[in-house]
Coordinates of C-alpha atoms and ligand atoms in Angstrom, one line a residue:
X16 CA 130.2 86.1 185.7
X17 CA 129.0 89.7 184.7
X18 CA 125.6 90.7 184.3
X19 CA 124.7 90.2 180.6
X20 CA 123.6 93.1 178.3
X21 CA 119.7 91.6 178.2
X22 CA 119.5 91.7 181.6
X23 CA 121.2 95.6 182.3
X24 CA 118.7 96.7 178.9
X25 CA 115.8 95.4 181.1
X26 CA 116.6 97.0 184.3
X27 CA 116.8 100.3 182.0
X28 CA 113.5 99.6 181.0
X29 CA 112.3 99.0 184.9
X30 CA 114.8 102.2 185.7
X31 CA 112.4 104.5 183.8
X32 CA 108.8 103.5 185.8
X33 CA 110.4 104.9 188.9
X34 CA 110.4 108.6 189.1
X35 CA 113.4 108.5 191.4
X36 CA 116.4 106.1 190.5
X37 CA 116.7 104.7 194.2
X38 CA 113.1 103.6 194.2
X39 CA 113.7 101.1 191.6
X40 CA 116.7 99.5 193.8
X41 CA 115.1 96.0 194.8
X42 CA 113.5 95.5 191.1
X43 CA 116.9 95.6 189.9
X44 CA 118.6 94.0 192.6
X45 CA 115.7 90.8 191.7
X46 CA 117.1 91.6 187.9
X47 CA 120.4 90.8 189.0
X48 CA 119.7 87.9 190.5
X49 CA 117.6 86.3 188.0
X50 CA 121.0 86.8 185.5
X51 CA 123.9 85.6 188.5
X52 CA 121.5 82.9 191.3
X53 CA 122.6 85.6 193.6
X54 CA 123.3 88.7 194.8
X55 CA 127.4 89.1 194.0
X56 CA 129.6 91.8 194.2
X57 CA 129.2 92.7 190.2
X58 CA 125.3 92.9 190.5
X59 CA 125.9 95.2 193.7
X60 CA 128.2 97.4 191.6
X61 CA 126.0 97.4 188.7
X62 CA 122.9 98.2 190.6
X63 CA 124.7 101.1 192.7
X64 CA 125.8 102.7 189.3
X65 CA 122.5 102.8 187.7
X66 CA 120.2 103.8 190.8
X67 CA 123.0 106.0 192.0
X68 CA 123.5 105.0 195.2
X69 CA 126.5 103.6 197.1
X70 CA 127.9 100.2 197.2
X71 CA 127.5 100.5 200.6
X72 CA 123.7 101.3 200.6
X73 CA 122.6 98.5 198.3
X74 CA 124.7 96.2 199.9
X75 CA 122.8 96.8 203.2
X76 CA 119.4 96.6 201.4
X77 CA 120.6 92.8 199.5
X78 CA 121.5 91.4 202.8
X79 CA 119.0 92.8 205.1
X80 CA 115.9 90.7 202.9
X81 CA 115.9 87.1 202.6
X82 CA 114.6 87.0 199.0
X83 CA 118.3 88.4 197.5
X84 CA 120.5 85.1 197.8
X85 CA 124.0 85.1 199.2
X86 CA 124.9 82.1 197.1
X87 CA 123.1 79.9 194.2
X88 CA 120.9 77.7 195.6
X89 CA 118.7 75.2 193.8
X90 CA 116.6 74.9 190.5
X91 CA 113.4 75.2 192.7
X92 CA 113.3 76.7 196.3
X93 CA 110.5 75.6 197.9
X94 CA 109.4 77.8 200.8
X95 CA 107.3 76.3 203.7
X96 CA 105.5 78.6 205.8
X97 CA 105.8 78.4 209.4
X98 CA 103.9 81.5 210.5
X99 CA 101.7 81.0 213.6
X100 CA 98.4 79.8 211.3
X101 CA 99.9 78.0 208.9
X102 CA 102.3 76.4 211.2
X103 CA 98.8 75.2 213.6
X104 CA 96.9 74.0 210.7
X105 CA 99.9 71.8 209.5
X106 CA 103.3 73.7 208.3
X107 CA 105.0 72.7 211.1
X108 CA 104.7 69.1 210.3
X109 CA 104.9 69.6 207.0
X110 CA 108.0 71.2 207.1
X111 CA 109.4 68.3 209.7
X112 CA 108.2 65.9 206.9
X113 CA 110.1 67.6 204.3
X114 CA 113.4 67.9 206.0
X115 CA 112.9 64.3 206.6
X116 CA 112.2 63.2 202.8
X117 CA 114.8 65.5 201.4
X118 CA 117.6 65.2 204.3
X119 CA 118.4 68.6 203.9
X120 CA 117.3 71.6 206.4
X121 CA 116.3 75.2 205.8
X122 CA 118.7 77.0 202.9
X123 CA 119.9 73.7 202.3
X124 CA 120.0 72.1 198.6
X125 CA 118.9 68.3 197.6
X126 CA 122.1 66.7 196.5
X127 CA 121.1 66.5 193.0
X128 CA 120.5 70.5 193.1
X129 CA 116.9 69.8 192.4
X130 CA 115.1 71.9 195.6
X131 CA 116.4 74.3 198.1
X132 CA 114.1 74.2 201.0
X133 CA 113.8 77.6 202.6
X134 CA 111.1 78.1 206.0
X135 CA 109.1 81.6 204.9
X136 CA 107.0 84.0 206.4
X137 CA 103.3 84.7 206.1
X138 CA 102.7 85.1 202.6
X139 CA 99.4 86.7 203.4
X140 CA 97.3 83.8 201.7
X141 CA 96.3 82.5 205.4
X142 CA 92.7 81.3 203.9
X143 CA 94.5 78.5 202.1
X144 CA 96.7 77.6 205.1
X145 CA 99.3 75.7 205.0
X146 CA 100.8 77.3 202.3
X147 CA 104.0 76.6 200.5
X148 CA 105.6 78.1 197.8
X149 CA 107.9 77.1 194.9
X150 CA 110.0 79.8 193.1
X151 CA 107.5 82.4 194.8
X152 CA 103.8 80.7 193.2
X153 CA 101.4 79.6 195.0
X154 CA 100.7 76.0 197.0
X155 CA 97.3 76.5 199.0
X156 CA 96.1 74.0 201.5
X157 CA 98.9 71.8 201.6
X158 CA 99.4 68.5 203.3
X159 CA 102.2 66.3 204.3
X160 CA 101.5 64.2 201.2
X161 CA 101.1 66.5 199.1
X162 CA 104.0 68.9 199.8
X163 CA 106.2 65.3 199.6
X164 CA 104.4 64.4 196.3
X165 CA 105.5 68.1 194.6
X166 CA 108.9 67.9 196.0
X167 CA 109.3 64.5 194.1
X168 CA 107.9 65.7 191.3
X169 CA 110.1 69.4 191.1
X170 CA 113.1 67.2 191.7
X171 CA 112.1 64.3 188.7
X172 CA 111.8 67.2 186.6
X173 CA 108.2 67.3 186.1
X174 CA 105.9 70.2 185.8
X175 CA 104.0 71.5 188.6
X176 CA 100.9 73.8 188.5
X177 CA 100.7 76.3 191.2
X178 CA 97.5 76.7 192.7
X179 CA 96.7 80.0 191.6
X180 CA 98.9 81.0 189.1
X181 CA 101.1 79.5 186.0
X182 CA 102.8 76.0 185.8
X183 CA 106.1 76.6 188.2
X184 CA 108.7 78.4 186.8
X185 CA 112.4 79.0 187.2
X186 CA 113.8 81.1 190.0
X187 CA 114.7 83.3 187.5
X188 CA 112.0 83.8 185.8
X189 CA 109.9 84.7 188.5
X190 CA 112.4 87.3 189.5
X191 CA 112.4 88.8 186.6
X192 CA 108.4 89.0 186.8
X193 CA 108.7 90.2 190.3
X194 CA 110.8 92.9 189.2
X195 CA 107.8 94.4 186.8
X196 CA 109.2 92.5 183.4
X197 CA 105.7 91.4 181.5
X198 CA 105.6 87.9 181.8
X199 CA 102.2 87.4 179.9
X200 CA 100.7 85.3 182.6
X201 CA 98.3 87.5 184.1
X202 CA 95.3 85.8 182.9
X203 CA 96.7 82.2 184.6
X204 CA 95.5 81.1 187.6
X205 CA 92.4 82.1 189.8
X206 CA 92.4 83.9 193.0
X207 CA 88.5 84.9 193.6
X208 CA 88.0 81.9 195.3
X209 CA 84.6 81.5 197.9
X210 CA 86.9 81.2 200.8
X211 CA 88.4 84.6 199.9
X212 CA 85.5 86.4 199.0
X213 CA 83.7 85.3 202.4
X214 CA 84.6 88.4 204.4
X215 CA 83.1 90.6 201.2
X216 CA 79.9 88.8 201.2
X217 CA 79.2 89.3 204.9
X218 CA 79.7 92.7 204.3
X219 CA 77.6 92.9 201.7
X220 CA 74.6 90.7 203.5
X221 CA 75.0 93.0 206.3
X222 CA 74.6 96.3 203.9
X223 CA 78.2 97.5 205.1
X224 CA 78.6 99.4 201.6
X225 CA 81.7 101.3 202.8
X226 CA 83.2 98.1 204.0
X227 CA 82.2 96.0 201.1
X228 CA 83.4 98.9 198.7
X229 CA 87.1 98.9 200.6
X230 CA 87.2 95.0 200.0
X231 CA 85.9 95.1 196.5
X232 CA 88.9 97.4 195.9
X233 CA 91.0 95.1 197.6
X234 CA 90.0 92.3 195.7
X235 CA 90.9 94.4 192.5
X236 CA 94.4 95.6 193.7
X237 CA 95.0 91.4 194.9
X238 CA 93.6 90.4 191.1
X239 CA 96.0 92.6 189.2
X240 CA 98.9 92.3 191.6
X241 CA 98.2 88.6 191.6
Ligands
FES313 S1 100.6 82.4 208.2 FE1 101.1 81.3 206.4 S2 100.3 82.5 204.8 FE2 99.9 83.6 206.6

């Protein structure tokens, strides 16, 4: 299958925020794989023509990070983080609990290509641990129930609504919005939540301005890059 003419139009659109072509390499290379599942040879050529850079070179960047897919894999991959915290606090059983209910193990897909399970890294959303993921949003403060609960649900076809952003999409659509393409959701969800803002109020109490100011900022750049 060749990449289709919407999908090379909106990596020339992406091509042109990136004062050097090879900075826009993984954006398109998420592009890509929002039009093929994966990361084939075509989207590799296609890429290396319009960043101008060798086969060779984005070849080495697909298979180097975990996010660019070697093969299809289910409608929804559901990551389970199983960084130290998470992993204390409950994604280690979790995760045990899912392999269990779904019979399949990590980069494995559900018979009825429903749910690809996939054990992530830290997501840096620790103050909702155990976190999961599905198709990249947001699951904060799981539980073994609960993760089995939207598992069932992803693979019944039903809608689930991240914790702190839209209603779960396809895996390609949320490549396509991690490669910059407006999506129009940045007003869904909420992320200034108390437990997140706790380390900014204690600044503040403690009239550490400078502090306070650098997590203020923080809490912008985290808003808008949601
Ligand atoms: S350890 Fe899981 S989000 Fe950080």
């Amino acid at each position: 299958m060749a990449i289709s003419e919407t999908t090379r139009a909106q990596m020339r659109e992406v091509l042109v925020d990136y004062p050097r072509k090879r900075s826009a390499l993984m954006p398109l290379l998420h592009l890509a794989q929002a039009d093929e599942g994966y990361i084939s040879q075509d989207s590799i050529v296609v890429v290396s023509e319009m960043v101008e850079l060798t086969e060779a070179e984005v070849t080495a960047v697909s298979s180097f990070y975990t996010m660019y897919l070697k093969r299809e894999s289910g409608r929804v991959r559901v990551g389970v983080c199983i960084n130290s915290l998470c992993a204390v606090l409950g994604g280690d059983e979790i995760w045990d609990s899912l392999v269990d209910h779904c019979g399949v193990g990590n980069n494995q897909t559900t018979d009825d290509g429903a749910v690809t399970l996939e054990r992530i890294e830290c997501q840096a959303a620790c103050t909702h641990a155990p976190v999961m993921t599905a198709n990249w949003e947001f699951l904060d403060d799981m539980t073994v129930e609960k993760a089995k609960q939207v598992v069932d649900d992803l693979r019944a076809g039903q809608a689930v609504q991240s914790t702190r952003g839209p209603v779960v999409r396809t895996f390609a659509d949320a490549g396509r919005t991690i490669a910059g393409v407006d999506d129009g959701l940045t007003a869904e969800g909420e992320i200034r939540d108390d437990r997140m803002l706790a380390g900014l109020r204690l600044a503040q109490a403690n009239g550490d301005a400078g502090r306070s100011a650098e997590a203020e900022r923080q809490g912008a750049v985290n808003v808008k890059g949601r």
